[in-house]
Coordinates of C-alpha atoms and ligand atoms in Angstrom, one line a residue:
M5 CA 0.0 0.0 0.0
G6 CA 2.8 2.4 1.0
Q7 CA 4.7 1.5 -2.1
F8 CA 1.5 2.0 -4.2
C9 CA 1.0 5.4 -2.7
S10 CA 4.5 6.6 -3.3
E11 CA 4.3 5.2 -6.8
K12 CA 1.1 7.1 -7.3
I13 CA 2.6 10.3 -6.0
L14 CA 5.6 9.8 -8.3
W15 CA 3.3 9.3 -11.2
V16 CA 1.4 12.4 -10.5
L17 CA 4.6 14.3 -10.2
A18 CA 5.7 12.7 -13.5
L19 CA 2.5 13.8 -15.2
V20 CA 2.9 17.4 -13.9
F21 CA 6.5 17.4 -15.0
T22 CA 5.6 16.0 -18.4
C23 CA 2.8 18.6 -18.9
V24 CA 5.3 21.4 -17.9
L25 CA 7.8 19.8 -20.3
V26 CA 5.3 19.5 -23.1
S27 CA 4.2 23.1 -22.7
I28 CA 7.7 24.4 -22.4
N29 CA 9.7 22.5 -24.8
G30 CA 7.3 21.0 -27.3
V31 CA 8.2 17.4 -26.6
E32 CA 5.7 15.2 -28.4
A33 CA 4.2 11.8 -27.6
S34 CA 5.9 9.0 -29.4
H35 CA 4.6 7.8 -32.7
K36 CA 2.6 10.8 -33.5
V37 CA 0.7 10.2 -36.7
Y38 CA 0.2 12.9 -39.3
P39 CA -2.2 11.1 -41.6
D40 CA -2.1 13.8 -44.3
Y41 CA 1.7 13.8 -44.6
Q42 CA 2.4 10.2 -43.8
S43 CA 2.5 8.9 -47.4
L44 CA 3.5 12.1 -49.3
T45 CA 6.5 11.0 -51.3
A46 CA 9.1 13.8 -51.4
S47 CA 10.0 14.8 -54.9
N48 CA 12.3 17.6 -53.9
V49 CA 14.8 17.4 -51.1
G50 CA 15.5 20.6 -49.2
R51 CA 19.3 21.0 -49.2
L52 CA 19.7 24.1 -46.9
H53 CA 19.8 22.3 -43.6
R54 CA 20.8 18.8 -44.7
T55 CA 23.8 17.5 -42.9
A56 CA 27.0 16.6 -44.8
Y57 CA 28.7 14.0 -42.6
H58 CA 26.0 12.8 -40.3
F59 CA 24.1 9.7 -41.3
Q60 CA 21.0 10.4 -43.4
P61 CA 19.2 8.6 -46.2
K62 CA 18.4 10.4 -49.4
R63 CA 15.0 11.5 -48.3
H64 CA 12.1 10.9 -45.9
W65 CA 11.7 10.1 -42.2
I66 CA 14.1 8.2 -40.0
N67 CA 14.1 7.3 -36.3
D68 CA 15.8 4.7 -34.1
P69 CA 19.0 3.0 -35.1
N70 CA 18.3 -0.8 -35.1
G71 CA 20.5 -3.9 -35.0
P72 CA 23.9 -2.3 -35.5
M73 CA 26.6 -5.0 -36.0
Y74 CA 30.0 -5.7 -37.4
Y75 CA 29.9 -8.9 -39.5
N76 CA 32.6 -10.3 -41.7
G77 CA 34.3 -7.0 -42.3
V78 CA 31.2 -4.9 -42.8
Y79 CA 29.3 -2.6 -40.5
H80 CA 25.5 -2.8 -40.8
L81 CA 23.2 -0.1 -39.7
F82 CA 19.5 -0.7 -39.9
Y83 CA 17.1 2.0 -38.9
Q84 CA 13.4 2.9 -38.6
Y85 CA 12.3 4.4 -41.9
N86 CA 9.2 5.7 -43.6
P87 CA 9.7 4.9 -47.3
K88 CA 6.7 7.0 -48.2
G89 CA 7.1 10.3 -46.4
A90 CA 9.0 12.7 -44.1
V91 CA 6.9 12.1 -41.0
W92 CA 6.7 8.9 -38.8
G93 CA 4.6 6.1 -40.3
N94 CA 4.7 3.0 -42.6
I95 CA 7.7 1.9 -40.6
V96 CA 10.2 -0.6 -42.1
W97 CA 13.9 -1.5 -41.3
A98 CA 16.0 0.4 -43.8
H99 CA 19.6 -0.9 -44.2
S100 CA 23.0 0.6 -45.0
V101 CA 26.4 -0.9 -45.0
S102 CA 29.9 0.5 -44.5
T103 CA 33.5 -0.6 -44.0
D104 CA 34.5 2.4 -41.9
L105 CA 31.3 3.8 -40.2
I106 CA 31.8 7.0 -42.2
N107 CA 31.0 6.1 -45.9
W108 CA 27.6 4.4 -46.3
T109 CA 26.0 2.5 -49.1
P110 CA 22.2 2.1 -49.0
L111 CA 20.6 -1.3 -49.6
D112 CA 16.9 -2.2 -50.0
P113 CA 14.8 -2.2 -46.8
T114 CA 15.4 -5.5 -45.0
I115 CA 12.4 -6.0 -42.8
F116 CA 9.0 -4.7 -43.8
P117 CA 5.4 -5.6 -43.0
S118 CA 4.4 -8.7 -44.9
K119 CA 3.2 -11.3 -42.5
P120 CA 0.4 -11.5 -39.9
F121 CA 3.0 -11.1 -37.2
D122 CA 4.2 -7.7 -38.4
K123 CA 1.4 -6.5 -40.7
Y124 CA 1.1 -3.1 -39.1
G125 CA 4.7 -2.3 -38.6
C126 CA 8.3 -3.5 -38.0
W127 CA 9.5 -1.6 -35.0
S128 CA 12.8 -1.5 -33.2
G129 CA 15.1 -4.3 -32.3
S130 CA 18.6 -5.7 -32.2
A131 CA 21.1 -8.1 -33.7
T132 CA 22.9 -10.9 -32.0
V133 CA 25.7 -13.0 -33.7
L134 CA 25.2 -16.6 -32.5
P135 CA 28.0 -19.1 -32.2
G136 CA 29.0 -20.4 -35.7
N137 CA 28.9 -16.7 -36.9
R138 CA 25.2 -16.7 -37.5
P139 CA 23.5 -13.3 -37.2
V140 CA 19.9 -13.1 -36.1
I141 CA 17.7 -10.0 -35.7
L142 CA 15.0 -9.8 -33.0
Y143 CA 12.4 -7.0 -33.7
T144 CA 9.0 -5.9 -32.6
G145 CA 6.1 -6.6 -34.9
I146 CA 2.8 -4.8 -34.8
V147 CA -0.1 -7.2 -35.3
D148 CA -3.2 -5.0 -35.3
Q149 CA -4.5 -1.5 -35.5
N150 CA -4.4 -1.2 -31.7
N151 CA -0.6 -1.4 -31.8
T152 CA -0.5 -4.9 -30.2
Q153 CA 3.2 -5.9 -30.0
V154 CA 5.0 -9.2 -30.4
Q155 CA 8.6 -10.2 -30.9
N156 CA 9.8 -11.7 -34.1
Y157 CA 13.1 -13.0 -35.6
A158 CA 14.7 -12.7 -39.0
V159 CA 17.8 -14.4 -40.4
P160 CA 19.9 -13.7 -43.5
A161 CA 18.7 -15.5 -46.6
N162 CA 22.3 -16.1 -47.8
L163 CA 25.2 -16.0 -45.4
S164 CA 27.7 -15.8 -48.3
D165 CA 26.2 -12.5 -49.5
P166 CA 28.8 -10.0 -48.0
Y167 CA 26.1 -7.4 -47.4
L168 CA 23.4 -9.7 -46.1
R169 CA 20.9 -7.9 -48.3
E170 CA 18.0 -10.3 -47.9
W171 CA 16.5 -11.5 -44.6
V172 CA 13.9 -14.2 -44.0
K173 CA 11.2 -14.0 -41.4
P174 CA 10.5 -17.7 -40.6
D175 CA 6.9 -18.9 -40.2
N176 CA 7.4 -20.0 -36.6
N177 CA 7.1 -16.3 -35.7
P178 CA 6.2 -14.6 -33.4
L179 CA 8.6 -15.9 -30.8
I180 CA 7.2 -13.9 -27.9
V181 CA 3.7 -12.6 -27.3
P182 CA 2.4 -10.5 -24.4
Q183 CA 0.9 -12.6 -21.6
A184 CA -2.6 -12.0 -20.3
G185 CA -2.6 -9.0 -18.0
E186 CA 0.5 -7.5 -19.7
N187 CA 0.3 -4.1 -21.4
K188 CA 0.3 -5.2 -25.0
T189 CA 1.1 -1.8 -26.4
A190 CA 4.1 -1.3 -24.1
F191 CA 6.0 -4.4 -24.8
R192 CA 8.8 -3.9 -27.3
D193 CA 12.3 -3.2 -28.6
P194 CA 14.3 -6.5 -27.8
T195 CA 17.9 -6.0 -26.9
T196 CA 21.0 -7.8 -28.2
A197 CA 21.0 -11.2 -26.4
W198 CA 23.6 -12.2 -23.8
L199 CA 24.5 -15.7 -22.7
G200 CA 24.3 -16.6 -19.0
R201 CA 26.5 -19.1 -17.2
D202 CA 23.7 -21.6 -17.4
G203 CA 23.9 -21.7 -21.2
R204 CA 20.7 -19.8 -21.6
W205 CA 20.3 -16.7 -23.8
R206 CA 18.7 -13.6 -22.2
I207 CA 17.1 -10.5 -23.7
L208 CA 15.2 -7.5 -22.3
L209 CA 12.0 -6.0 -23.6
G210 CA 11.0 -2.5 -22.6
G211 CA 7.6 -1.8 -21.2
K212 CA 5.6 -0.7 -18.2
R213 CA 3.3 -1.9 -15.5
K214 CA 0.9 0.8 -14.7
H215 CA 3.3 3.7 -14.4
R216 CA 6.4 1.7 -13.4
G217 CA 9.0 1.4 -16.1
V218 CA 10.0 -2.3 -16.6
A219 CA 12.9 -4.2 -18.3
F220 CA 11.2 -7.6 -18.9
L221 CA 13.7 -10.5 -18.9
Y222 CA 13.3 -13.5 -21.2
R223 CA 15.4 -16.6 -21.4
S224 CA 16.0 -19.3 -24.0
R225 CA 18.2 -22.2 -24.7
D226 CA 17.7 -22.4 -28.4
F227 CA 16.8 -18.7 -29.3
L228 CA 13.4 -19.9 -30.5
R229 CA 11.5 -20.8 -27.3
W230 CA 11.6 -17.9 -24.9
T231 CA 10.3 -18.0 -21.3
K232 CA 9.6 -14.9 -19.3
A233 CA 11.5 -14.7 -16.1
K234 CA 9.4 -14.3 -12.9
H235 CA 11.2 -11.0 -12.1
P236 CA 12.1 -8.3 -14.5
L237 CA 15.8 -7.5 -14.7
H238 CA 15.0 -4.1 -13.3
T239 CA 12.1 -1.7 -12.8
A240 CA 11.6 1.9 -11.5
A241 CA 8.5 3.4 -10.1
G242 CA 6.8 6.4 -11.7
T243 CA 9.1 6.5 -14.8
G244 CA 6.4 5.4 -17.3
N245 CA 7.1 3.3 -20.4
W246 CA 10.6 2.2 -21.1
E247 CA 11.6 2.0 -24.8
C248 CA 14.7 0.7 -26.4
P249 CA 16.5 -0.8 -23.4
D250 CA 20.2 -1.5 -23.7
F251 CA 22.2 -3.7 -21.3
Y252 CA 25.9 -4.3 -21.6
P253 CA 29.2 -4.7 -19.6
V254 CA 32.0 -2.2 -19.4
P255 CA 35.4 -3.1 -18.0
K256 CA 36.3 -1.5 -14.7
Q257 CA 39.8 -0.8 -16.0
G258 CA 41.0 0.2 -19.4
S259 CA 39.3 1.5 -22.5
N260 CA 38.4 -1.6 -24.4
G261 CA 34.8 -2.6 -25.0
L262 CA 33.3 -6.0 -24.2
D263 CA 31.1 -8.5 -25.9
T264 CA 27.6 -8.3 -24.5
S265 CA 27.9 -11.7 -22.8
V266 CA 31.0 -10.9 -20.7
L267 CA 30.3 -11.3 -17.0
G268 CA 32.5 -11.4 -13.9
P269 CA 34.1 -9.3 -11.2
N270 CA 36.1 -7.1 -13.6
V271 CA 33.0 -5.5 -15.2
K272 CA 30.3 -3.1 -14.3
H273 CA 27.0 -3.2 -16.2
V274 CA 25.1 -0.3 -17.9
L275 CA 21.3 -0.3 -18.2
K276 CA 20.0 2.4 -20.5
V277 CA 16.3 3.1 -21.1
S278 CA 14.6 5.6 -23.3
L279 CA 11.8 7.2 -21.3
D280 CA 8.7 7.6 -23.4
V281 CA 7.4 10.3 -21.0
T282 CA 10.2 12.7 -21.4
R283 CA 11.7 11.5 -24.7
Y284 CA 15.1 11.6 -23.1
E285 CA 17.4 8.7 -22.3
Y286 CA 18.9 7.8 -19.0
Y287 CA 21.4 5.2 -17.9
T288 CA 22.6 3.8 -14.6
L289 CA 25.9 2.0 -13.8
G290 CA 25.5 -1.0 -11.5
S291 CA 26.1 -4.7 -10.8
Y292 CA 24.4 -7.6 -12.4
D293 CA 23.6 -10.3 -9.9
T294 CA 23.7 -13.3 -12.1
D295 CA 22.4 -15.7 -9.4
K296 CA 19.2 -13.7 -9.0
D297 CA 19.2 -12.4 -12.6
R298 CA 18.7 -8.9 -11.2
Y299 CA 20.4 -5.6 -11.9
I300 CA 21.2 -3.3 -9.0
P301 CA 22.2 0.3 -9.8
D302 CA 25.1 1.8 -7.8
D303 CA 24.4 4.3 -5.1
T304 CA 25.9 6.9 -7.3
S305 CA 23.5 6.2 -10.2
R306 CA 19.9 7.2 -10.0
D307 CA 17.0 5.8 -12.0
G308 CA 14.6 8.2 -13.8
W309 CA 14.9 11.7 -15.0
N310 CA 17.3 12.9 -12.3
G311 CA 19.8 10.3 -13.5
L312 CA 22.7 10.3 -15.9
R313 CA 22.1 10.9 -19.6
Y314 CA 24.2 9.9 -22.6
D315 CA 23.3 13.3 -24.0
Y316 CA 21.5 16.3 -22.5
G317 CA 20.1 17.4 -25.9
N318 CA 18.4 15.8 -28.8
F319 CA 19.4 12.1 -28.6
Y320 CA 17.0 9.2 -28.4
A321 CA 16.4 5.5 -28.9
S322 CA 20.1 4.8 -28.9
K323 CA 21.6 1.4 -29.3
S324 CA 25.2 0.1 -28.7
F325 CA 27.1 -2.8 -30.2
F326 CA 30.4 -4.5 -29.6
D327 CA 32.8 -4.0 -32.5
H328 CA 35.1 -7.0 -32.1
S329 CA 37.3 -5.8 -34.9
K330 CA 38.6 -3.0 -32.8
N331 CA 37.6 -4.2 -29.3
R332 CA 35.3 -1.3 -28.6
R333 CA 31.7 -0.6 -27.8
I334 CA 30.0 1.9 -30.1
L335 CA 26.9 3.8 -29.4
W336 CA 24.5 5.2 -32.0
G337 CA 21.7 7.7 -31.2
W338 CA 18.9 9.3 -33.3
A339 CA 18.4 13.1 -33.3
N340 CA 14.9 14.1 -34.3
E341 CA 14.2 17.4 -36.1
S342 CA 13.4 20.5 -34.0
D343 CA 11.3 22.1 -36.7
T344 CA 7.6 21.3 -37.4
A345 CA 6.1 18.4 -39.2
Y346 CA 5.0 20.8 -41.9
D347 CA 8.7 21.9 -42.3
D348 CA 9.8 18.3 -42.6
M349 CA 7.2 17.5 -45.2
T350 CA 8.3 20.6 -47.1
K351 CA 12.0 19.7 -46.9
G352 CA 11.3 16.1 -47.7
W353 CA 13.4 14.6 -44.9
A354 CA 13.5 14.3 -41.1
G355 CA 15.9 12.8 -38.6
I356 CA 19.6 12.0 -38.5
Q357 CA 21.8 9.5 -36.7
L358 CA 24.4 11.2 -34.6
I359 CA 28.1 10.4 -35.0
P360 CA 28.9 6.9 -33.5
R361 CA 30.6 7.2 -30.1
V362 CA 33.1 5.0 -28.4
I363 CA 31.9 4.3 -24.8
T364 CA 34.3 3.8 -21.9
L365 CA 33.9 3.9 -18.1
D366 CA 35.1 7.1 -16.5
P367 CA 38.1 6.3 -14.2
N368 CA 35.9 7.8 -11.4
G369 CA 33.6 4.7 -11.9
K370 CA 30.5 6.9 -11.6
Q371 CA 29.7 7.7 -15.3
L372 CA 30.5 6.8 -18.9
L373 CA 32.7 8.8 -21.2
Q374 CA 31.8 9.1 -24.9
W375 CA 34.0 10.2 -27.8
P376 CA 33.4 10.3 -31.6
I377 CA 34.9 7.3 -33.4
P378 CA 38.4 8.1 -34.5
E379 CA 37.4 7.2 -38.1
L380 CA 35.7 10.6 -38.2
E381 CA 39.1 12.3 -38.3
S382 CA 39.6 10.9 -41.8
L383 CA 37.1 13.6 -43.0
R384 CA 39.2 16.5 -41.5
G385 CA 40.4 18.9 -44.2
E386 CA 41.9 22.5 -43.8
N387 CA 43.0 23.1 -40.3
V388 CA 43.3 26.3 -38.2
H389 CA 45.4 26.2 -35.0
L390 CA 45.4 28.8 -32.3
S391 CA 47.2 28.8 -29.0
G392 CA 48.0 31.1 -26.1
Q393 CA 45.3 33.7 -26.9
V394 CA 43.8 35.4 -23.9
L395 CA 40.1 36.2 -23.9
K396 CA 39.1 39.1 -21.6
K397 CA 35.6 40.0 -20.6
G398 CA 33.5 40.6 -23.7
D399 CA 36.1 39.3 -26.2
V400 CA 34.7 37.6 -29.3
V401 CA 37.4 36.2 -31.6
E402 CA 36.6 34.8 -35.0
V403 CA 38.1 31.5 -36.2
T404 CA 38.6 32.0 -39.9
G405 CA 40.0 29.7 -42.6
I406 CA 37.6 26.8 -42.3
T407 CA 34.0 26.0 -43.4
A408 CA 32.3 27.0 -40.2
A409 CA 29.0 25.3 -41.2
Q410 CA 30.8 21.9 -41.6
A411 CA 33.5 21.6 -39.1
D412 CA 35.1 19.7 -36.2
V413 CA 36.5 22.0 -33.4
E414 CA 38.5 21.0 -30.4
V415 CA 39.5 23.7 -27.8
T416 CA 41.0 23.6 -24.4
F417 CA 40.6 26.7 -22.2
S418 CA 42.7 27.4 -19.1
F419 CA 42.3 30.0 -16.3
A420 CA 44.0 31.2 -13.2
A421 CA 43.5 29.6 -9.8
S422 CA 42.3 32.9 -8.5
S423 CA 39.5 32.9 -11.1
L424 CA 38.0 30.0 -9.4
D425 CA 37.5 32.1 -6.2
L426 CA 35.8 34.7 -8.3
A427 CA 33.3 32.3 -9.9
E428 CA 29.7 33.4 -9.5
Q429 CA 27.7 31.9 -6.6
F430 CA 25.4 29.0 -7.3
D431 CA 22.1 30.3 -6.2
P432 CA 20.7 27.7 -3.6
A433 CA 17.2 28.3 -5.1
W434 CA 18.5 26.6 -8.3
K435 CA 19.0 23.3 -6.5
T436 CA 15.4 22.4 -7.5
L437 CA 16.1 23.3 -11.1
D438 CA 17.8 21.1 -13.7
A439 CA 20.8 22.2 -15.7
Q440 CA 18.6 23.2 -18.6
D441 CA 16.7 25.7 -16.5
V442 CA 19.9 27.1 -15.0
C443 CA 21.2 27.6 -18.5
G444 CA 17.9 29.2 -19.4
R445 CA 18.3 31.8 -16.6
R446 CA 22.0 32.6 -17.1
G447 CA 22.6 31.8 -20.8
S448 CA 25.7 32.9 -22.7
T449 CA 25.3 36.7 -22.4
V450 CA 24.7 37.3 -18.7
E451 CA 28.0 38.3 -17.3
G452 CA 29.5 35.8 -14.8
G453 CA 32.8 35.4 -13.0
L454 CA 34.5 32.4 -14.6
G455 CA 32.5 32.0 -17.7
P456 CA 30.4 32.0 -19.7
F457 CA 33.1 31.1 -22.2
G458 CA 33.1 28.8 -25.2
L459 CA 32.2 28.7 -28.9
L460 CA 29.6 30.6 -30.9
T461 CA 28.7 28.0 -33.6
L462 CA 26.6 28.5 -36.7
A463 CA 26.8 32.3 -36.2
S464 CA 25.9 35.0 -38.7
E465 CA 28.4 37.7 -39.3
N466 CA 26.6 40.3 -37.0
L467 CA 25.4 37.7 -34.5
E468 CA 21.7 37.9 -35.4
E469 CA 21.9 34.1 -35.2
Y470 CA 24.3 31.8 -33.2
T471 CA 24.3 28.6 -31.1
P472 CA 26.6 29.1 -28.2
V473 CA 28.2 26.0 -26.7
F474 CA 29.9 27.1 -23.4
F475 CA 30.8 26.6 -19.8
R476 CA 29.8 28.6 -16.7
V477 CA 31.6 27.8 -13.5
F478 CA 29.8 28.4 -10.2
K479 CA 30.9 28.4 -6.6
A480 CA 28.8 26.3 -4.2
G481 CA 30.3 26.4 -0.8
Y482 CA 33.8 25.1 -1.0
Q483 CA 33.0 23.3 -4.3
H484 CA 32.6 24.3 -7.9
V485 CA 29.8 23.4 -10.2
V486 CA 30.5 23.3 -13.9
L487 CA 27.5 23.9 -16.2
M488 CA 27.8 23.1 -19.9
C489 CA 25.2 24.6 -22.3
S490 CA 24.2 24.3 -25.9
D491 CA 21.7 27.0 -26.2
A492 CA 19.4 27.1 -29.3
R493 CA 17.4 30.2 -28.2
S494 CA 19.3 32.5 -30.5
S495 CA 20.0 29.9 -33.2
S496 CA 17.5 31.1 -35.9
L497 CA 15.3 33.9 -37.0
M498 CA 12.8 31.3 -38.2
D499 CA 9.5 30.9 -36.3
G500 CA 7.9 27.8 -34.9
L501 CA 11.2 26.0 -33.9
Y502 CA 11.9 24.1 -30.7
T503 CA 14.9 26.0 -29.3
P504 CA 15.8 24.8 -25.8
S505 CA 18.7 25.9 -23.7
F506 CA 20.0 22.3 -23.4
A507 CA 22.5 21.9 -20.6
G508 CA 24.2 19.4 -18.3
F509 CA 26.5 19.6 -15.3
V510 CA 30.0 18.4 -15.8
D511 CA 31.5 16.3 -13.0
V512 CA 35.1 17.4 -13.7
D513 CA 38.1 17.9 -11.5
L514 CA 39.3 21.5 -12.0
T515 CA 42.7 21.1 -10.3
D516 CA 44.5 21.6 -13.6
K517 CA 42.4 24.7 -14.3
K518 CA 41.4 23.6 -17.7
L519 CA 38.1 22.8 -19.5
S520 CA 38.0 21.2 -22.9
L521 CA 35.2 21.2 -25.5
R522 CA 34.7 19.5 -28.9
S523 CA 31.9 20.5 -31.2
L524 CA 30.9 18.7 -34.4
I525 CA 29.1 21.3 -36.5
D526 CA 27.1 20.1 -39.5
H527 CA 24.6 22.6 -40.9
S528 CA 21.7 21.8 -38.7
V529 CA 23.3 19.9 -35.9
V530 CA 25.9 20.9 -33.2
E531 CA 27.1 17.8 -31.3
S532 CA 29.3 18.7 -28.4
F533 CA 31.5 16.8 -25.9
G534 CA 32.6 18.6 -22.7
A535 CA 35.7 17.5 -20.7
R536 CA 36.6 14.7 -23.1
G537 CA 33.1 13.2 -23.2
K538 CA 31.9 13.6 -19.7
T539 CA 28.9 15.6 -20.7
C540 CA 27.5 15.5 -24.3
I541 CA 24.9 17.8 -25.8
S542 CA 23.4 17.7 -29.3
S543 CA 21.2 20.5 -30.6
R544 CA 19.3 20.7 -33.9
V545 CA 19.2 24.3 -35.2
Y546 CA 18.1 25.9 -38.5
P547 CA 19.8 29.2 -39.1
T548 CA 18.6 31.4 -41.9
L549 CA 21.6 33.7 -42.3
A550 CA 24.4 31.5 -40.9
V551 CA 24.2 29.0 -43.7
S552 CA 26.9 27.4 -45.9
D553 CA 29.7 29.9 -46.5
K554 CA 27.8 32.6 -44.6
A555 CA 28.3 30.7 -41.3
H556 CA 31.0 31.9 -38.9
L557 CA 32.7 30.4 -35.8
Y558 CA 33.8 32.5 -32.9
V559 CA 35.3 32.0 -29.5
F560 CA 34.0 34.2 -26.7
N561 CA 34.2 35.0 -23.0
N562 CA 31.5 36.9 -21.1
G563 CA 32.9 36.4 -17.7
T564 CA 34.8 39.0 -15.7
E565 CA 37.8 36.6 -15.4
A566 CA 40.1 36.1 -18.4
V567 CA 40.4 32.7 -19.9
K568 CA 43.2 31.5 -22.2
I569 CA 42.8 29.4 -25.3
E570 CA 45.5 26.8 -24.5
T571 CA 45.0 25.2 -27.9
L572 CA 42.2 25.4 -30.5
D573 CA 42.1 23.2 -33.6
A574 CA 39.3 23.6 -36.1
W575 CA 39.0 21.6 -39.3
S576 CA 36.7 21.9 -42.3
M577 CA 35.0 18.5 -42.7
N578 CA 34.8 16.7 -46.0
R579 CA 31.7 15.1 -47.2
P580 CA 31.7 11.2 -47.1
R581 CA 29.8 9.0 -49.4
M582 CA 26.4 9.2 -47.6
N583 CA 23.8 6.8 -48.9
Ligands
DQQ11 N1 10.3 3.9 -31.9 C1 10.0 2.6 -32.5 C2 9.6 1.8 -31.3 C3 10.4 2.4 -30.2 C4 10.3 3.9 -30.5 C5 8.9 2.7 -33.5 C6 11.4 4.7 -29.9 O1 9.9 0.4 -31.4 O2 9.9 2.1 -28.9 O3 9.3 3.5 -34.6 O4 11.6 5.9 -30.6

């Protein structure tokens, strides 16, 4: 009863929070259907805000990355795709292949509605490579117009085809159906399977029970007959529906990735869920109790929307995979548009996949670090290098000589020890706010002590438009709080856009008096990594003046304390072969 009450209170809070969120930032419910636009084939593709080196198909809508894997020398990326229009609907699994995760070749859609067990949609899922080098996909099929969900499998039609173009959905599908009493419309997105010590495979499905988010656990000896475990792997009260769960080990030491089935004392586990209520993703670090088949988050990791996020901006439905060719775990996330469905229909495309990131455990053991795959650096062209330049209060310095609309920028700022004493006070009233609200109040122009300093990306010449990515350092008692923002409020003169002041706190040690930032700028996306990947923020923005060769890049400081550019390297980015 007590638990029910607290769950109810949490849910009411969640609802209030969601309503506030919806009214403030325009977050939409998942799978919003625009019947008029859903099957409007785009004949023209708007070029203005298309990205150059982020993953996009030629046209139309994309969402979640599905079943990423490395198989026989080829990377496969499947993704949710509307072949008929630029809004969500008619969902199939599109398929592209690559040998370097940078240049992509499109293939025909792999999994599309054709059988009673997926007649109304082929939703998200994952790939597992079974012993004997046999890949298998598990995905969610929609079986009726009420969105009833089941889990199906598909296998390559011809293992000797290097691109695995064609996949077969055997007739013994579906493998898993919701049990009586389960919520049939919140029962989806199977994970990559892992093998337990008892020789049984395990997968998670995301869902909910009333308002409790649930990672349902299923086990199988043969990958065909799956039995639901009595207890879910993990649940959290009041968090609503869990979509696209991901569960994997990371080594406690070192920077290698691990196969999903690795267990033992030398690893920690990560559980990531995509919260349907907020449309943000959260992860915890914890231990996997293999005897009880339960996951227990560490004390330092919180479930729900006060928890850790891969990205404090536009990043959802992500999925990771183990790349055994380079012993690393790679993360893919989807960034939705921040313009309107009408804009998307007009430009003929919507959605990008962000740059794949290598995931490692922070040596502090309390969070993950993420960094763009090194292959991205093969696209770097002209380079500009600065060092030793001091930025005083109000300084704005242009970085010239590169294509500012299509760039990779790495900068390290340093400051004097005395500047830390002169950092602005963290207002105790802000303790109830999240980072995004603090950024909303202080922004990039309100004078601080140490900061705001950082980059003005996608800026017009006279700063009518710009997306600042920056730090503000606060004093809170004897400690310092570092805020990182990617603030879209001044990004465009266009109306009707979703322009949040995205922000996250950065748990960084300032003893070396340095803060680093990397931003990947690509026409309508700014993807940023603070303090070598401790805090990441991706913003979608649509400048009207700061486009193509009219875009500028600046470094700025609006704090009373001077900061020094230790080093800054900016590169023009070349265009890969993109689908
Ligand atoms: N998108 C898919 C679902 C998933 C959601 C449908 C997350 O399987 O839960 O397109 O964005």
